[in-house]
mmCIF file of C-alpha atoms (C1' of nucleotides) in Angstrom:
data_model
loop_
_atom_site.group_PDB
_atom_site.id
_atom_site.type_symbol
_atom_site.label_atom_id
_atom_site.label_comp_id
_atom_site.label_asym_id
_atom_site.label_seq_id
_atom_site.Cartn_x
_atom_site.Cartn_y
_atom_site.Cartn_z
ATOM 1 C CA MET A 16 159.137 173.773 92.437
ATOM 2 C CA ALA A 17 156.818 175.926 94.630
ATOM 3 C CA PHE A 18 155.210 179.055 93.152
ATOM 4 C CA SER A 19 151.294 178.614 94.236
ATOM 5 C CA LYS A 20 149.260 177.069 91.483
ATOM 6 C CA LYS A 21 146.226 178.049 93.872
ATOM 7 C CA GLU A 22 144.872 180.307 91.210
ATOM 8 C CA GLU A 23 144.342 177.964 88.695
ATOM 9 C CA PHE A 24 141.464 176.993 91.155
ATOM 10 C CA ASN A 25 137.743 178.242 90.663
ATOM 11 C CA ARG A 26 137.379 181.884 92.616
ATOM 12 C CA ASN A 27 134.514 180.564 94.887
ATOM 13 C CA ASP A 28 137.013 177.460 96.027
ATOM 14 C CA ILE A 29 139.882 180.757 96.370
ATOM 15 C CA TRP A 30 137.421 182.232 98.132
ATOM 16 C CA LEU A 31 136.339 179.705 100.584
ATOM 17 C CA ALA A 32 140.435 178.492 101.289
ATOM 18 C CA ASP A 33 141.386 182.224 101.685
ATOM 19 C CA VAL A 34 138.351 182.339 104.762
ATOM 20 C CA ALA A 35 139.300 179.088 106.060
ATOM 21 C CA LYS A 36 142.976 180.263 106.353
ATOM 22 C CA ALA A 37 142.166 182.569 108.581
ATOM 23 C CA LEU A 38 140.295 180.848 110.808
ATOM 24 C CA SER A 39 143.427 178.238 110.746
ATOM 25 C CA HIS A 40 145.168 179.633 114.098
ATOM 26 C CA PRO A 41 143.565 179.540 117.516
ATOM 27 C CA ALA A 42 144.549 182.788 118.022
ATOM 28 C CA ARG A 43 143.041 184.006 115.388
ATOM 29 C CA ILE A 44 139.558 182.025 116.354
ATOM 30 C CA LYS A 45 139.809 183.104 120.025
ATOM 31 C CA ILE A 46 140.642 186.606 119.262
ATOM 32 C CA LEU A 47 136.692 186.589 117.306
ATOM 33 C CA LYS A 48 135.870 184.904 120.443
ATOM 34 C CA ILE A 49 137.164 188.098 122.394
ATOM 35 C CA LEU A 50 135.451 190.285 119.998
ATOM 36 C CA THR A 51 132.558 189.077 120.159
ATOM 37 C CA GLY A 52 132.642 189.692 124.029
ATOM 38 C CA MET A 53 133.322 193.212 123.894
ATOM 39 C CA ASN A 54 131.741 195.702 121.747
ATOM 40 C CA ASP A 55 134.657 198.428 121.581
ATOM 41 C CA CYS A 56 137.650 196.673 121.884
ATOM 42 C CA MET A 57 141.103 197.268 121.030
ATOM 43 C CA CYS A 58 144.518 196.041 120.239
ATOM 44 C CA GLY A 59 145.914 196.605 123.639
ATOM 45 C CA ASP A 60 142.909 194.542 125.505
ATOM 46 C CA ILE A 61 143.380 191.815 123.164
ATOM 47 C CA VAL A 62 147.241 191.675 123.707
ATOM 48 C CA GLU A 63 147.069 190.663 127.114
ATOM 49 C CA LEU A 64 144.147 188.161 126.637
ATOM 50 C CA LEU A 65 146.953 186.591 124.467
ATOM 51 C CA PRO A 66 150.192 184.893 125.053
ATOM 52 C CA LEU A 67 151.185 186.577 121.909
ATOM 53 C CA SER A 68 153.491 189.722 121.622
ATOM 54 C CA GLN A 69 152.068 193.078 120.652
ATOM 55 C CA SER A 70 153.414 192.975 117.047
ATOM 56 C CA THR A 71 152.184 189.269 116.655
ATOM 57 C CA VAL A 72 148.691 189.869 117.674
ATOM 58 C CA SER A 73 148.857 192.655 115.355
ATOM 59 C CA GLN A 74 149.900 190.645 112.334
ATOM 60 C CA HIS A 75 146.530 188.303 113.349
ATOM 61 C CA LEU A 76 144.441 190.902 113.283
ATOM 62 C CA LYS A 77 145.536 192.215 110.114
ATOM 63 C CA GLU A 78 144.725 188.788 108.239
ATOM 64 C CA LEU A 79 141.195 188.900 109.451
ATOM 65 C CA LYS A 80 140.659 191.852 108.739
ATOM 66 C CA SER A 81 142.043 191.267 104.880
ATOM 67 C CA VAL A 82 139.398 188.747 104.396
ATOM 68 C CA GLY A 83 136.889 190.995 106.086
ATOM 69 C CA LEU A 84 135.833 188.888 109.168
ATOM 70 C CA ILE A 85 136.582 191.564 111.657
ATOM 71 C CA THR A 86 136.835 196.069 110.933
ATOM 72 C CA GLY A 87 139.100 198.294 113.144
ATOM 73 C CA LYS A 88 138.114 201.748 113.332
ATOM 74 C CA ILE A 89 140.688 204.838 114.470
ATOM 75 C CA ASP A 90 139.571 205.891 117.516
ATOM 76 C CA GLY A 91 142.058 208.638 118.279
ATOM 77 C CA PRO A 92 145.403 207.016 119.182
ATOM 78 C CA LYS A 93 143.699 203.455 119.646
ATOM 79 C CA VAL A 94 142.080 200.855 117.130
ATOM 80 C CA CYS A 95 138.654 200.177 117.822
ATOM 81 C CA TYR A 96 138.128 196.268 116.387
ATOM 82 C CA CYS A 97 134.979 194.583 115.911
ATOM 83 C CA ILE A 98 132.903 191.488 114.237
ATOM 84 C CA ASN A 99 132.201 192.208 110.873
ATOM 85 C CA LYS A 100 128.444 190.246 110.826
ATOM 86 C CA ALA A 101 127.803 190.468 107.437
ATOM 87 C CA ASN A 102 130.964 188.914 106.319
ATOM 88 C CA LEU A 103 130.596 186.349 108.433
ATOM 89 C CA GLN A 104 127.374 185.598 107.972
ATOM 90 C CA LYS A 105 128.200 185.314 104.383
ATOM 91 C CA ALA A 106 131.254 182.942 105.598
ATOM 92 C CA LYS A 107 128.644 181.041 107.800
ATOM 93 C CA SER A 108 126.224 180.584 104.550
ATOM 94 C CA GLU A 109 128.752 179.121 101.922
ATOM 95 C CA ILE A 110 131.085 176.749 104.316
ATOM 96 C CA ASP A 111 127.559 175.576 105.648
ATOM 97 C CA LYS A 112 127.068 175.477 101.376
ATOM 98 C CA LEU A 113 130.230 173.426 101.106
ATOM 99 C CA PHE A 114 129.786 170.824 103.947
ATOM 100 C CA ASN A 115 125.481 170.491 102.773
ATOM 101 C CA GLN A 116 127.451 169.576 99.438
ATOM 102 C CA VAL A 117 130.098 167.266 100.469
ATOM 103 C CA CYS A 118 128.313 165.591 103.296
ATOM 104 C CA ALA A 119 124.657 165.851 102.769
ATOM 105 C CA CYS A 120 124.920 166.652 106.637
ATOM 106 C CA MET B 15 161.814 183.712 117.224
ATOM 107 C CA ALA B 16 159.039 181.225 115.716
ATOM 108 C CA PHE B 17 158.625 177.959 117.180
ATOM 109 C CA SER B 18 154.695 177.572 117.313
ATOM 110 C CA LYS B 19 152.486 178.640 120.717
ATOM 111 C CA LYS B 20 149.882 177.045 119.200
ATOM 112 C CA GLU B 21 149.685 174.637 122.166
ATOM 113 C CA GLU B 22 149.318 177.211 124.346
ATOM 114 C CA PHE B 23 145.658 177.591 123.163
ATOM 115 C CA ASN B 24 142.222 175.639 124.347
ATOM 116 C CA ARG B 25 141.981 172.144 122.927
ATOM 117 C CA ASN B 26 138.834 172.826 121.195
ATOM 118 C CA ASP B 27 140.003 175.953 119.151
ATOM 119 C CA ILE B 28 142.919 174.259 118.388
ATOM 120 C CA TRP B 29 141.207 171.098 116.600
ATOM 121 C CA LEU B 30 139.005 174.054 115.151
ATOM 122 C CA ALA B 31 142.444 175.720 113.752
ATOM 123 C CA ASP B 32 143.222 172.330 112.686
ATOM 124 C CA VAL B 33 140.049 171.744 110.881
ATOM 125 C CA ALA B 34 140.131 175.039 108.931
ATOM 126 C CA LYS B 35 143.750 174.874 107.996
ATOM 127 C CA ALA B 36 142.378 171.652 105.988
ATOM 128 C CA LEU B 37 140.217 173.514 104.293
ATOM 129 C CA SER B 38 142.637 176.453 103.659
ATOM 130 C CA HIS B 39 143.649 175.457 100.130
ATOM 131 C CA PRO B 40 141.350 175.084 97.272
ATOM 132 C CA ALA B 41 142.637 171.738 96.353
ATOM 133 C CA ARG B 42 142.017 170.260 99.091
ATOM 134 C CA ILE B 43 138.275 171.656 98.984
ATOM 135 C CA LYS B 44 137.809 170.593 95.142
ATOM 136 C CA ILE B 45 138.767 167.469 96.216
ATOM 137 C CA LEU B 46 136.274 166.808 98.753
ATOM 138 C CA LYS B 47 133.950 168.132 96.017
ATOM 139 C CA ILE B 48 135.273 165.271 93.557
ATOM 140 C CA LEU B 49 135.656 162.384 96.346
ATOM 141 C CA THR B 50 131.306 163.722 96.825
ATOM 142 C CA GLY B 51 130.383 163.028 93.446
ATOM 143 C CA MET B 52 132.175 159.613 92.800
ATOM 144 C CA ASN B 53 131.505 156.995 95.306
ATOM 145 C CA ASP B 54 134.651 154.933 95.049
ATOM 146 C CA CYS B 55 137.617 157.288 93.790
ATOM 147 C CA MET B 56 141.708 156.681 93.670
ATOM 148 C CA CYS B 57 144.112 158.857 94.117
ATOM 149 C CA GLY B 58 144.869 158.339 89.854
ATOM 150 C CA ASP B 59 141.470 159.830 89.058
ATOM 151 C CA ILE B 60 142.020 163.129 91.787
ATOM 152 C CA VAL B 61 145.385 163.696 89.871
ATOM 153 C CA GLU B 62 143.460 163.831 86.729
ATOM 154 C CA LEU B 63 140.979 166.602 87.652
ATOM 155 C CA LEU B 64 143.691 168.837 89.454
ATOM 156 C CA PRO B 65 145.827 170.697 87.835
ATOM 157 C CA LEU B 66 148.984 169.241 90.431
ATOM 158 C CA SER B 67 151.124 166.441 90.162
ATOM 159 C CA GLN B 68 150.657 162.855 91.645
ATOM 160 C CA SER B 69 153.048 163.364 94.889
ATOM 161 C CA THR B 70 151.497 166.563 95.478
ATOM 162 C CA VAL B 71 147.973 165.165 95.389
ATOM 163 C CA SER B 72 149.128 162.083 97.300
ATOM 164 C CA GLN B 73 150.070 165.357 100.480
ATOM 165 C CA HIS B 74 147.113 167.172 99.997
ATOM 166 C CA LEU B 75 145.022 163.939 100.363
ATOM 167 C CA LYS B 76 147.818 162.738 103.493
ATOM 168 C CA GLU B 77 146.368 165.933 104.905
ATOM 169 C CA LEU B 78 142.639 165.843 104.549
ATOM 170 C CA LYS B 79 143.186 162.376 105.752
ATOM 171 C CA SER B 80 144.982 163.352 109.027
ATOM 172 C CA VAL B 81 142.353 165.517 110.084
ATOM 173 C CA GLY B 82 140.227 162.605 109.723
ATOM 174 C CA LEU B 83 137.417 164.635 106.935
ATOM 175 C CA ILE B 84 138.287 161.425 104.161
ATOM 176 C CA THR B 85 139.510 157.899 104.848
ATOM 177 C CA GLY B 86 141.561 155.904 101.907
ATOM 178 C CA LYS B 87 140.896 152.152 102.131
ATOM 179 C CA ILE B 88 143.616 149.862 100.219
ATOM 180 C CA ASP B 89 142.255 147.741 97.623
ATOM 181 C CA GLY B 90 144.242 146.058 95.844
ATOM 182 C CA PRO B 91 147.323 148.426 94.207
ATOM 183 C CA LYS B 92 144.826 151.039 94.321
ATOM 184 C CA VAL B 93 143.734 153.250 97.294
ATOM 185 C CA CYS B 94 139.902 154.659 97.623
ATOM 186 C CA TYR B 95 139.252 157.242 98.971
ATOM 187 C CA CYS B 96 135.777 158.395 100.691
ATOM 188 C CA ILE B 97 134.326 161.238 102.566
ATOM 189 C CA ASN B 98 134.391 160.871 106.328
ATOM 190 C CA LYS B 99 130.361 161.699 106.565
ATOM 191 C CA ALA B 100 130.879 161.357 110.493
ATOM 192 C CA ASN B 101 133.873 163.817 111.252
ATOM 193 C CA LEU B 102 132.422 166.515 108.278
ATOM 194 C CA GLN B 103 129.598 166.355 110.290
ATOM 195 C CA LYS B 104 131.431 166.836 113.450
ATOM 196 C CA ALA B 105 133.343 169.214 111.636
ATOM 197 C CA LYS B 106 130.293 171.417 110.424
ATOM 198 C CA SER B 107 128.590 171.277 113.884
ATOM 199 C CA GLU B 108 131.584 173.116 116.277
ATOM 200 C CA ILE B 109 132.334 175.102 113.064
ATOM 201 C CA ASP B 110 128.217 176.540 112.876
ATOM 202 C CA LYS B 111 128.674 176.601 116.779
ATOM 203 C CA LEU B 112 131.554 179.256 116.344
ATOM 204 C CA PHE B 113 130.303 181.614 113.974
ATOM 205 C CA ASN B 114 127.091 181.421 116.126
ATOM 206 C CA GLN B 115 128.924 182.248 119.148
ATOM 207 C CA VAL B 116 130.410 184.949 117.077
ATOM 208 C CA CYS B 117 127.872 186.831 114.935
ATOM 209 C CA ALA B 118 124.816 185.108 116.161
ATOM 210 C CA CYS B 119 124.003 184.435 112.591
ATOM 211 C "C1'" DA C 21 156.676 221.728 121.688
ATOM 212 C "C1'" DT C 22 157.252 217.269 124.250
ATOM 213 C "C1'" DC C 23 155.549 213.234 126.346
ATOM 214 C "C1'" DG C 24 153.486 209.114 126.850
ATOM 215 C "C1'" DT C 25 150.357 205.798 125.017
ATOM 216 C "C1'" DT C 26 149.121 203.142 121.459
ATOM 217 C "C1'" DA C 27 148.979 200.230 116.933
ATOM 218 C "C1'" DA C 28 151.640 199.451 112.250
ATOM 219 C "C1'" DT C 29 155.450 197.841 110.007
ATOM 220 C "C1'" DC C 30 160.666 196.885 109.218
ATOM 221 C "C1'" DG C 31 164.228 193.389 109.743
ATOM 222 C "C1'" DT C 32 164.805 189.287 111.097
ATOM 223 C "C1'" DA C 33 164.989 184.303 111.903
ATOM 224 C "C1'" DA C 34 163.035 179.514 112.170
ATOM 225 C "C1'" DA C 35 159.118 176.838 110.868
ATOM 226 C "C1'" DT C 36 155.707 174.722 107.873
ATOM 227 C "C1'" DA C 37 153.670 174.898 103.580
ATOM 228 C "C1'" DT C 38 153.787 173.868 98.458
ATOM 229 C "C1'" DA C 39 154.887 172.066 94.562
ATOM 230 C "C1'" DC C 40 157.950 168.648 92.003
ATOM 231 C "C1'" DG C 41 160.257 164.637 90.126
ATOM 232 C "C1'" DA C 42 162.385 160.359 91.768
ATOM 233 C "C1'" DT C 43 162.153 156.113 93.865
ATOM 234 C "C1'" DA C 44 160.315 152.307 96.593
ATOM 235 C "C1'" DG C 45 157.364 149.434 98.026
ATOM 236 C "C1'" DA C 46 152.841 146.467 96.813
ATOM 237 C "C1'" DT C 47 150.087 144.412 94.190
ATOM 238 C "C1'" DG C 48 148.012 141.754 90.157
ATOM 239 C "C1'" DG C 49 148.710 139.595 85.492
ATOM 240 C "C1'" DA C 50 150.860 137.670 81.928
ATOM 241 C "C1'" DT D 28 158.634 135.044 87.511
ATOM 242 C "C1'" DC D 29 158.985 139.687 85.557
ATOM 243 C "C1'" DC D 30 155.982 143.601 84.565
ATOM 244 C "C1'" DA D 31 152.933 147.292 84.540
ATOM 245 C "C1'" DT D 32 150.102 150.045 87.587
ATOM 246 C "C1'" DC D 33 149.461 152.707 91.470
ATOM 247 C "C1'" DT D 34 150.275 155.379 95.137
ATOM 248 C "C1'" DA D 35 153.576 156.940 99.475
ATOM 249 C "C1'" DT D 36 157.795 158.671 100.571
ATOM 250 C "C1'" DC D 37 162.082 160.765 100.023
ATOM 251 C "C1'" DG D 38 164.737 164.357 98.675
ATOM 252 C "C1'" DT D 39 164.905 169.370 97.241
ATOM 253 C "C1'" DA D 40 163.690 174.124 96.182
ATOM 254 C "C1'" DT D 41 161.447 178.224 96.898
ATOM 255 C "C1'" DA D 42 157.502 180.585 99.376
ATOM 256 C "C1'" DT D 43 154.497 181.591 103.305
ATOM 257 C "C1'" DT D 44 153.683 181.797 108.663
ATOM 258 C "C1'" DT D 45 154.701 182.569 112.792
ATOM 259 C "C1'" DA D 46 156.906 184.960 116.103
ATOM 260 C "C1'" DC D 47 159.586 188.529 118.377
ATOM 261 C "C1'" DG D 48 161.843 193.309 119.336
ATOM 262 C "C1'" DA D 49 162.718 197.840 117.816
ATOM 263 C "C1'" DT D 50 161.243 201.263 115.267
ATOM 264 C "C1'" DT D 51 157.698 204.947 112.975
ATOM 265 C "C1'" DA D 52 153.919 207.359 112.863
ATOM 266 C "C1'" DA D 53 149.666 209.351 114.845
ATOM 267 C "C1'" DC D 54 146.986 211.334 118.675
ATOM 268 C "C1'" DG D 55 146.033 213.568 122.701
ATOM 269 C "C1'" DA D 56 146.948 215.344 127.296
ATOM 270 C "C1'" DT D 57 150.251 218.475 129.568
#
DNA sequence: ATCGTTAATCGTAAATATACGATAGATGGA
DNA sequence: TCCATCTATCGTATATTTACGATTAACGAT
């Protein structure tokens, strides 16, 4: 069988897992780093810095956006992608909380 | 096409992505929390606390073990699973480093 | 109004992940 | 020795992810 049982877990663990999933591909980690270095960054700029096609990069951006780690503002024919600091901060603190619980680091 | 391009990214980003992937299912997050509460914990104990079959739990344990977040010591017919504090600490500090880079939290 | 640029979405293919039951292998006890 | 217990692995089915090219849609400029 293969319909997911994810929903049977608690809300916060599901949310943490979703954030972790957003970070679970090196392209998406690199995209976050790229967005950090450039304040005003469109999809095409990112495509040039990755070994992936435009459509694939667009999919990765969509995943990061869907969990709120980045935002995309429409700017004419372009889209300006930015880091979402508030949500990253929240993600960081929840991940820290998990690690502190789990290993008392 | 669909053979992965992950290897074309840098080592550290790949490692971070692998750790994040290990955390990308709520069952695995819950397993980490369960192992924290119980010092000496066998697979069967975990199965009872999750809405999943024994074989599925075994697979999740294998994934956590493969990135080094937990260890499994054979103890007679049982296997004693434990948190790997050293590796969790390393994971925590690398994830922190990423977040600090990216959002200056 | 048409053209070029930009990015999302569609359609598709292949790989990987999630889940289960059944089986196999290893151990300890009767 | 034989049995019960425990867990990994096998085989399998379905869902999701990764990746691409082609197309669509939206905009600005000519």
